[in-house]
PDB file of C-alpha atoms in Angstrom:
ATOM      1  CA  ASP A   1      -0.785 -19.663  -7.129  1.00 59.00           C
ATOM      2  CA  ALA A   2      -3.511 -18.041  -5.418  1.00 77.00           C
ATOM      3  CA  GLY A   3      -2.896 -14.441  -4.231  1.00 93.00           C
ATOM      4  CA  VAL A   4      -4.455 -12.769  -1.412  1.00 97.00           C
ATOM      5  CA  THR A   5      -8.100 -12.884  -1.152  1.00 97.00           C
ATOM      6  CA  GLN A   6     -10.214 -10.767   0.577  1.00 98.00           C
ATOM      7  CA  SER A   7     -14.224 -10.952   1.471  1.00 97.00           C
ATOM      8  CA  PRO A   8     -16.507  -9.593   0.892  1.00 97.00           C
ATOM      9  CA  THR A   9     -15.716  -7.374  -1.976  1.00 97.00           C
ATOM     10  CA  HIS A  10     -18.566  -5.008  -1.342  1.00 96.00           C
ATOM     11  CA  LEU A  11     -20.108  -4.025   1.754  1.00 96.00           C
ATOM     12  CA  ILE A  12     -22.940  -1.526   2.852  1.00 98.00           C
ATOM     13  CA  LYS A  13     -23.545  -0.655   6.666  1.00 98.00           C
ATOM     14  CA  THR A  14     -25.477   2.090   8.488  1.00 98.00           C
ATOM     15  CA  ARG A  15     -23.604   4.402  11.019  1.00 98.00           C
ATOM     16  CA  GLY A  16     -23.448   2.507  14.491  1.00 98.00           C
ATOM     17  CA  GLN A  17     -23.160  -0.938  13.203  1.00 98.00           C
ATOM     18  CA  GLN A  18     -20.373  -3.302  13.309  1.00 98.00           C
ATOM     19  CA  VAL A  19     -18.457  -4.888  10.401  1.00 98.00           C
ATOM     20  CA  THR A  20     -16.188  -7.860  10.054  1.00 98.00           C
ATOM     21  CA  LEU A  21     -13.568  -8.019   7.000  1.00 98.00           C
ATOM     22  CA  ARG A  22     -11.611 -11.396   6.318  1.00 98.00           C
ATOM     23  CA  CYS A  23      -8.489 -11.670   4.483  1.00 98.00           C
ATOM     24  CA  SER A  24      -6.581 -15.169   3.504  1.00 98.00           C
ATOM     25  CA  PRO A  25      -2.954 -14.764   2.828  1.00 97.00           C
ATOM     26  CA  ILE A  26      -0.570 -16.099   0.150  1.00 96.00           C
ATOM     27  CA  SER A  27       0.537 -19.595   1.133  1.00 94.00           C
ATOM     28  CA  GLY A  28       3.666 -19.491   3.022  1.00 92.00           C
ATOM     29  CA  HIS A  29       2.998 -15.841   4.197  1.00 93.00           C
ATOM     30  CA  LYS A  30       2.814 -15.530   7.801  1.00 93.00           C
ATOM     31  CA  SER A  31       2.388 -11.710   8.118  1.00 93.00           C
ATOM     32  CA  VAL A  32      -0.951 -10.015   7.345  1.00 95.00           C
ATOM     33  CA  SER A  33      -1.080  -6.253   7.418  1.00 95.00           C
ATOM     34  CA  TRP A  34      -4.506  -3.943   7.114  1.00 97.00           C
ATOM     35  CA  TYR A  35      -4.595  -0.525   5.329  1.00 96.00           C
ATOM     36  CA  GLN A  36      -7.389   1.770   4.818  1.00 97.00           C
ATOM     37  CA  GLN A  37      -7.531   3.675   1.453  1.00 95.00           C
ATOM     38  CA  VAL A  38      -9.753   6.882   1.004  1.00 93.00           C
ATOM     39  CA  LEU A  39     -10.232   7.826  -2.449  1.00 87.00           C
ATOM     40  CA  GLY A  40      -7.225   9.850  -3.844  1.00 84.00           C
ATOM     41  CA  GLN A  41      -4.976   8.920  -0.941  1.00 88.00           C
ATOM     42  CA  GLY A  42      -2.290   6.526  -0.202  1.00 90.00           C
ATOM     43  CA  PRO A  43      -2.963   3.385   1.813  1.00 93.00           C
ATOM     44  CA  GLN A  44      -2.944   4.143   5.597  1.00 94.00           C
ATOM     45  CA  PHE A  45      -1.644   1.434   7.979  1.00 94.00           C
ATOM     46  CA  ILE A  46      -3.995   0.103  10.496  1.00 97.00           C
ATOM     47  CA  PHE A  47      -2.604  -3.152  11.834  1.00 94.00           C
ATOM     48  CA  GLN A  48       0.227  -5.614  10.952  1.00 94.00           C
ATOM     49  CA  TYR A  49       0.180  -9.207  12.452  1.00 94.00           C
ATOM     50  CA  TYR A  50       2.952 -11.889  12.387  1.00 92.00           C
ATOM     51  CA  GLU A  51       2.724 -15.342  13.545  1.00 91.00           C
ATOM     52  CA  LYS A  52      -0.539 -14.476  15.414  1.00 91.00           C
ATOM     53  CA  GLU A  53       0.784 -11.544  17.445  1.00 93.00           C
ATOM     54  CA  GLU A  54       0.120  -8.007  16.632  1.00 93.00           C
ATOM     55  CA  ARG A  55       3.402  -6.453  15.456  1.00 90.00           C
ATOM     56  CA  GLY A  56       2.213  -2.786  14.785  1.00 90.00           C
ATOM     57  CA  ARG A  57      -0.782  -0.395  14.991  1.00 94.00           C
ATOM     58  CA  GLY A  58      -1.383   2.695  13.249  1.00 93.00           C
ATOM     59  CA  ASN A  59      -3.230   5.819  14.294  1.00 94.00           C
ATOM     60  CA  PHE A  60      -6.541   4.314  14.398  1.00 97.00           C
ATOM     61  CA  PRO A  61      -9.270   4.634  17.097  1.00 97.00           C
ATOM     62  CA  ASP A  62      -9.937   1.511  19.393  1.00 96.00           C
ATOM     63  CA  ARG A  63     -13.066   0.825  17.237  1.00 98.00           C
ATOM     64  CA  PHE A  64     -10.657  -0.875  15.167  1.00 98.00           C
ATOM     65  CA  SER A  65      -9.496  -4.445  16.320  1.00 97.00           C
ATOM     66  CA  ALA A  66      -7.965  -7.197  14.384  1.00 97.00           C
ATOM     67  CA  ARG A  67      -6.691 -10.816  14.812  1.00 96.00           C
ATOM     68  CA  GLN A  68      -4.871 -13.366  13.015  1.00 97.00           C
ATOM     69  CA  PHE A  69      -5.717 -17.108  13.014  1.00 96.00           C
ATOM     70  CA  PRO A  70      -3.464 -20.222  13.331  1.00 95.00           C
ATOM     71  CA  ASN A  71      -4.020 -20.785   9.588  1.00 95.00           C
ATOM     72  CA  TYR A  72      -2.490 -17.271   9.035  1.00 96.00           C
ATOM     73  CA  SER A  73      -5.838 -15.668   7.702  1.00 97.00           C
ATOM     74  CA  SER A  74      -7.080 -12.439   9.558  1.00 98.00           C
ATOM     75  CA  GLU A  75     -10.057 -10.442  10.551  1.00 98.00           C
ATOM     76  CA  LEU A  76     -10.525  -6.910  10.706  1.00 98.00           C
ATOM     77  CA  ASN A  77     -13.212  -5.640  12.862  1.00 98.00           C
ATOM     78  CA  VAL A  78     -14.714  -2.093  13.018  1.00 98.00           C
ATOM     79  CA  ASN A  79     -17.178  -1.178  15.668  1.00 98.00           C
ATOM     80  CA  ALA A  80     -19.535   1.845  16.014  1.00 98.00           C
ATOM     81  CA  LEU A  81     -19.228   2.665  12.322  1.00 98.00           C
ATOM     82  CA  LEU A  82     -18.969   6.292  11.371  1.00 98.00           C
ATOM     83  CA  LEU A  83     -19.637   7.785   7.776  1.00 97.00           C
ATOM     84  CA  GLY A  84     -15.772   8.387   7.871  1.00 96.00           C
ATOM     85  CA  ASP A  85     -15.027   4.786   7.882  1.00 98.00           C
ATOM     86  CA  SER A  86     -16.246   4.684   4.037  1.00 97.00           C
ATOM     87  CA  ALA A  87     -13.257   3.524   2.362  1.00 97.00           C
ATOM     88  CA  LEU A  88     -11.230   0.352   0.686  1.00 97.00           C
ATOM     89  CA  TYR A  89      -9.858  -1.771   3.162  1.00 98.00           C
ATOM     90  CA  LEU A  90      -6.524  -3.657   1.737  1.00 97.00           C
ATOM     91  CA  CYS A  91      -5.347  -6.797   3.398  1.00 97.00           C
ATOM     92  CA  ALA A  92      -1.434  -7.535   2.326  1.00 96.00           C
ATOM     93  CA  SER A  93       0.463 -10.570   3.231  1.00 95.00           C
ATOM     94  CA  SER A  94       4.017 -11.034   3.129  1.00 91.00           C
ATOM     95  CA  LEU A  95       6.868 -13.350   4.597  1.00 86.00           C
ATOM     96  CA  GLY A  96       7.123 -10.761   7.568  1.00 79.00           C
ATOM     97  CA  GLN A  97      10.725 -10.979   7.647  1.00 76.00           C
ATOM     98  CA  GLY A  98      13.085  -7.930   6.874  1.00 72.00           C
ATOM     99  CA  THR A  99      11.881  -5.837   4.197  1.00 74.00           C
ATOM    100  CA  SER A 100       9.815  -8.356   2.205  1.00 80.00           C
ATOM    101  CA  PRO A 101       7.313  -6.918  -0.135  1.00 86.00           C
ATOM    102  CA  LEU A 102       3.765  -6.463   0.390  1.00 90.00           C
ATOM    103  CA  HIS A 103       1.053  -8.670  -1.635  1.00 93.00           C
ATOM    104  CA  PHE A 104      -2.280  -6.722  -1.569  1.00 95.00           C
ATOM    105  CA  GLY A 105      -5.590  -8.188  -2.084  1.00 97.00           C
ATOM    106  CA  ASN A 106      -8.168  -6.327  -4.088  1.00 96.00           C
ATOM    107  CA  GLY A 107      -9.768  -4.823  -1.007  1.00 97.00           C
ATOM    108  CA  THR A 108     -13.259  -4.663   0.407  1.00 98.00           C
ATOM    109  CA  ARG A 109     -15.209  -1.581  -0.347  1.00 97.00           C
ATOM    110  CA  LEU A 110     -17.099  -0.291   2.751  1.00 98.00           C
ATOM    111  CA  THR A 111     -19.852   2.268   2.339  1.00 97.00           C
ATOM    112  CA  VAL A 112     -21.274   3.540   5.694  1.00 98.00           C
ATOM    113  CA  THR A 113     -24.663   5.341   5.158  1.00 97.00           C
TER     114      THR A 113
ATOM    115  CA  GLN B   1       2.574  14.173   9.641  1.00 51.00           C
ATOM    116  CA  GLN B   2       3.338  12.836   5.793  1.00 61.00           C
ATOM    117  CA  GLN B   3       6.701  11.187   5.923  1.00 87.00           C
ATOM    118  CA  VAL B   4       6.734  10.602   2.192  1.00 94.00           C
ATOM    119  CA  LYS B   5       5.657  13.393   0.049  1.00 95.00           C
ATOM    120  CA  GLN B   6       4.954  12.483  -3.720  1.00 96.00           C
ATOM    121  CA  SER B   7       4.238  14.498  -6.592  1.00 96.00           C
ATOM    122  CA  PRO B   8       2.538  15.337  -8.939  1.00 97.00           C
ATOM    123  CA  GLN B   9      -0.794  14.265  -7.753  1.00 96.00           C
ATOM    124  CA  SER B  10      -1.918  13.649 -11.397  1.00 97.00           C
ATOM    125  CA  LEU B  11       0.114  13.371 -14.718  1.00 97.00           C
ATOM    126  CA  ILE B  12      -1.044  13.010 -18.455  1.00 98.00           C
ATOM    127  CA  VAL B  13       1.365  12.028 -21.059  1.00 98.00           C
ATOM    128  CA  GLN B  14       1.171  11.117 -24.583  1.00 98.00           C
ATOM    129  CA  LYS B  15       1.889   7.349 -25.834  1.00 97.00           C
ATOM    130  CA  GLY B  16       5.686   7.239 -26.098  1.00 97.00           C
ATOM    131  CA  GLY B  17       6.663   9.885 -23.730  1.00 97.00           C
ATOM    132  CA  ILE B  18       8.262   9.571 -20.416  1.00 98.00           C
ATOM    133  CA  SER B  19       6.589   9.624 -17.423  1.00 98.00           C
ATOM    134  CA  ILE B  20       8.234  11.100 -14.129  1.00 98.00           C
ATOM    135  CA  ILE B  21       7.011  10.802 -10.584  1.00 98.00           C
ATOM    136  CA  ASN B  22       8.936  12.139  -7.653  1.00 98.00           C
ATOM    137  CA  CYS B  23       9.050  11.195  -4.018  1.00 98.00           C
ATOM    138  CA  ALA B  24      10.888  12.848  -0.882  1.00 97.00           C
ATOM    139  CA  TYR B  25      11.431  11.459   2.485  1.00 95.00           C
ATOM    140  CA  GLU B  26      12.600  12.932   5.853  1.00 92.00           C
ATOM    141  CA  ASN B  27      13.412   9.738   7.846  1.00 89.00           C
ATOM    142  CA  THR B  28      17.112   8.799   7.344  1.00 88.00           C
ATOM    143  CA  ALA B  29      16.378   5.461   8.649  1.00 88.00           C
ATOM    144  CA  PHE B  30      14.285   4.552   5.599  1.00 90.00           C
ATOM    145  CA  ASP B  31      16.260   1.964   3.778  1.00 88.00           C
ATOM    146  CA  TYR B  32      13.782   0.410   1.382  1.00 91.00           C
ATOM    147  CA  PHE B  33      12.018   2.215  -1.290  1.00 94.00           C
ATOM    148  CA  PRO B  34       9.321   0.213  -3.242  1.00 94.00           C
ATOM    149  CA  TRP B  35       6.787   1.515  -6.053  1.00 96.00           C
ATOM    150  CA  TYR B  36       3.490   0.235  -6.089  1.00 96.00           C
ATOM    151  CA  GLN B  37       1.090   0.141  -9.281  1.00 97.00           C
ATOM    152  CA  GLN B  38      -2.580   0.470  -8.709  1.00 96.00           C
ATOM    153  CA  PHE B  39      -5.597  -0.232 -11.477  1.00 95.00           C
ATOM    154  CA  PRO B  40      -9.015   0.610 -10.801  1.00 91.00           C
ATOM    155  CA  GLY B  41     -10.563  -1.876  -8.516  1.00 88.00           C
ATOM    156  CA  LYS B  42      -7.510  -3.569  -7.742  1.00 91.00           C
ATOM    157  CA  GLY B  43      -5.158  -3.617  -4.958  1.00 93.00           C
ATOM    158  CA  PRO B  44      -1.610  -2.097  -5.227  1.00 95.00           C
ATOM    159  CA  ALA B  45       1.095  -4.374  -6.864  1.00 95.00           C
ATOM    160  CA  LEU B  46       4.735  -4.265  -6.379  1.00 93.00           C
ATOM    161  CA  LEU B  47       6.415  -2.588  -9.319  1.00 96.00           C
ATOM    162  CA  ILE B  48      10.126  -2.125  -8.617  1.00 95.00           C
ATOM    163  CA  ALA B  49      11.924  -1.131  -5.577  1.00 93.00           C
ATOM    164  CA  ILE B  50      15.369   0.148  -4.667  1.00 93.00           C
ATOM    165  CA  ARG B  51      17.724   0.216  -1.652  1.00 90.00           C
ATOM    166  CA  PRO B  52      20.034   3.373  -1.188  1.00 87.00           C
ATOM    167  CA  ASP B  53      23.241   1.588  -1.836  1.00 89.00           C
ATOM    168  CA  VAL B  54      22.351   2.036  -5.628  1.00 91.00           C
ATOM    169  CA  SER B  55      21.806   5.119  -7.539  1.00 93.00           C
ATOM    170  CA  GLU B  56      19.555   3.718  -9.883  1.00 96.00           C
ATOM    171  CA  LYS B  57      17.647   0.455 -10.775  1.00 96.00           C
ATOM    172  CA  LYS B  58      16.255  -0.266 -14.108  1.00 96.00           C
ATOM    173  CA  GLU B  59      13.405  -2.988 -14.958  1.00 96.00           C
ATOM    174  CA  GLY B  60      12.252  -2.973 -18.482  1.00 96.00           C
ATOM    175  CA  ARG B  61      10.818   0.453 -19.085  1.00 97.00           C
ATOM    176  CA  PHE B  62      10.694   1.374 -15.493  1.00 97.00           C
ATOM    177  CA  THR B  63      13.587   3.192 -13.790  1.00 97.00           C
ATOM    178  CA  ILE B  64      13.863   4.170 -10.158  1.00 96.00           C
ATOM    179  CA  SER B  65      16.714   6.963  -9.524  1.00 95.00           C
ATOM    180  CA  PHE B  66      17.769   7.376  -5.939  1.00 95.00           C
ATOM    181  CA  ASN B  67      19.276  10.610  -4.658  1.00 94.00           C
ATOM    182  CA  LYS B  68      20.299   9.637  -1.089  1.00 92.00           C
ATOM    183  CA  SER B  69      21.742  13.102  -0.007  1.00 93.00           C
ATOM    184  CA  ALA B  70      18.517  14.840  -1.280  1.00 94.00           C
ATOM    185  CA  LYS B  71      16.467  12.113   0.211  1.00 94.00           C
ATOM    186  CA  GLN B  72      14.619  12.100  -2.923  1.00 96.00           C
ATOM    187  CA  PHE B  73      13.867   9.141  -5.191  1.00 97.00           C
ATOM    188  CA  SER B  74      11.746   9.084  -8.503  1.00 97.00           C
ATOM    189  CA  LEU B  75      10.117   6.869 -10.831  1.00 98.00           C
ATOM    190  CA  HIS B  76      10.782   7.133 -14.622  1.00 98.00           C
ATOM    191  CA  ILE B  77       8.429   5.232 -17.165  1.00 98.00           C
ATOM    192  CA  MET B  78      10.016   5.244 -20.645  1.00 98.00           C
ATOM    193  CA  ASP B  79       7.990   4.835 -23.564  1.00 98.00           C
ATOM    194  CA  SER B  80       4.730   5.259 -21.912  1.00 98.00           C
ATOM    195  CA  GLN B  81       1.839   3.163 -23.110  1.00 97.00           C
ATOM    196  CA  PRO B  82      -2.032   3.538 -22.518  1.00 97.00           C
ATOM    197  CA  GLY B  83      -1.756   0.232 -20.429  1.00 97.00           C
ATOM    198  CA  ASP B  84       0.559   2.229 -17.993  1.00 98.00           C
ATOM    199  CA  SER B  85      -2.481   4.436 -17.194  1.00 98.00           C
ATOM    200  CA  ALA B  86      -2.748   3.573 -13.086  1.00 97.00           C
ATOM    201  CA  THR B  87      -2.272   5.008  -9.814  1.00 97.00           C
ATOM    202  CA  TYR B  88       1.364   4.980  -8.748  1.00 98.00           C
ATOM    203  CA  PHE B  89       2.438   5.046  -5.023  1.00 97.00           C
ATOM    204  CA  CYS B  90       5.940   5.302  -3.641  1.00 97.00           C
ATOM    205  CA  ALA B  91       6.721   3.951  -0.207  1.00 95.00           C
ATOM    206  CA  ALA B  92       9.558   3.877   2.243  1.00 93.00           C
ATOM    207  CA  GLN B  93      10.316   1.509   4.763  1.00 89.00           C
ATOM    208  CA  SER B  94      13.355   0.999   7.481  1.00 83.00           C
ATOM    209  CA  GLY B  95      14.925  -2.378   8.208  1.00 70.00           C
ATOM    210  CA  GLY B  96      13.767  -1.865  11.884  1.00 69.00           C
ATOM    211  CA  SER B  97       9.992  -1.624  10.906  1.00 73.00           C
ATOM    212  CA  TYR B  98       8.057  -4.285   8.936  1.00 75.00           C
ATOM    213  CA  ILE B  99       5.519  -1.328   7.837  1.00 85.00           C
ATOM    214  CA  PRO B 100       6.060   0.896   4.661  1.00 88.00           C
ATOM    215  CA  THR B 101       4.848   4.419   4.843  1.00 91.00           C
ATOM    216  CA  PHE B 102       3.117   5.337   1.498  1.00 93.00           C
ATOM    217  CA  GLY B 103       2.952   8.543  -0.464  1.00 94.00           C
ATOM    218  CA  ARG B 104      -0.408   9.887  -1.468  1.00 93.00           C
ATOM    219  CA  GLY B 105      -0.170   8.659  -5.047  1.00 95.00           C
ATOM    220  CA  THR B 106       0.031   9.898  -8.586  1.00 97.00           C
ATOM    221  CA  SER B 107      -2.693   9.299 -11.016  1.00 97.00           C
ATOM    222  CA  LEU B 108      -1.130   8.679 -14.612  1.00 98.00           C
ATOM    223  CA  ILE B 109      -3.197   8.805 -17.664  1.00 98.00           C
ATOM    224  CA  VAL B 110      -1.306   7.974 -21.031  1.00 98.00           C
ATOM    225  CA  HIS B 111      -3.260   9.157 -23.986  1.00 96.00           C
ATOM    226  CA  PRO B 112      -2.937   6.837 -27.213  1.00 92.00           C
TER     227      PRO B 112
END
């Protein structure tokens, strides 16, 4: 059974550029969440989508946006990249009901130079 | 504001020893407390979770102890093995929110 897949695995961008990260959830999971993980810290919540609707948004600037497609896959977009956006971006899927556990992908390592 | 405080930041134990990681929370609405294990280059994976209606949950060598009145919970790893070397995150979630809040993580190293 395939887990959560994220692409690309690594990405190098320069300041001011835009980036799109992609996530495919576990089959049957209707919710996708995005987290930013800076080295030495826990995952910080960015967005959660359920059935293609935004269900939650963390404390991130409007440069961050996301969407969920009819097949429940998701994209995270970050515009006007800053050096501080360098991090591991994690996608997690879940059934999306109650306190169903999160299943994380291995992340996209974004480096902004 | 850090809603879930985790300690220690790093932990070194000998093979066969007991590893103990502690977390504390403020929000009394939290009612689900999972622990995640993360190896280098991998995403976090759910290890074990507890709800506040029980004071302890054990799965193999891993045990969660929960103290509702003190708003604290801890992960105990018995007979720690080098393969347990990883970063461990506690988290807390309320039934009305589908979004867990994570602690900052504990880097565990188990020496052979």
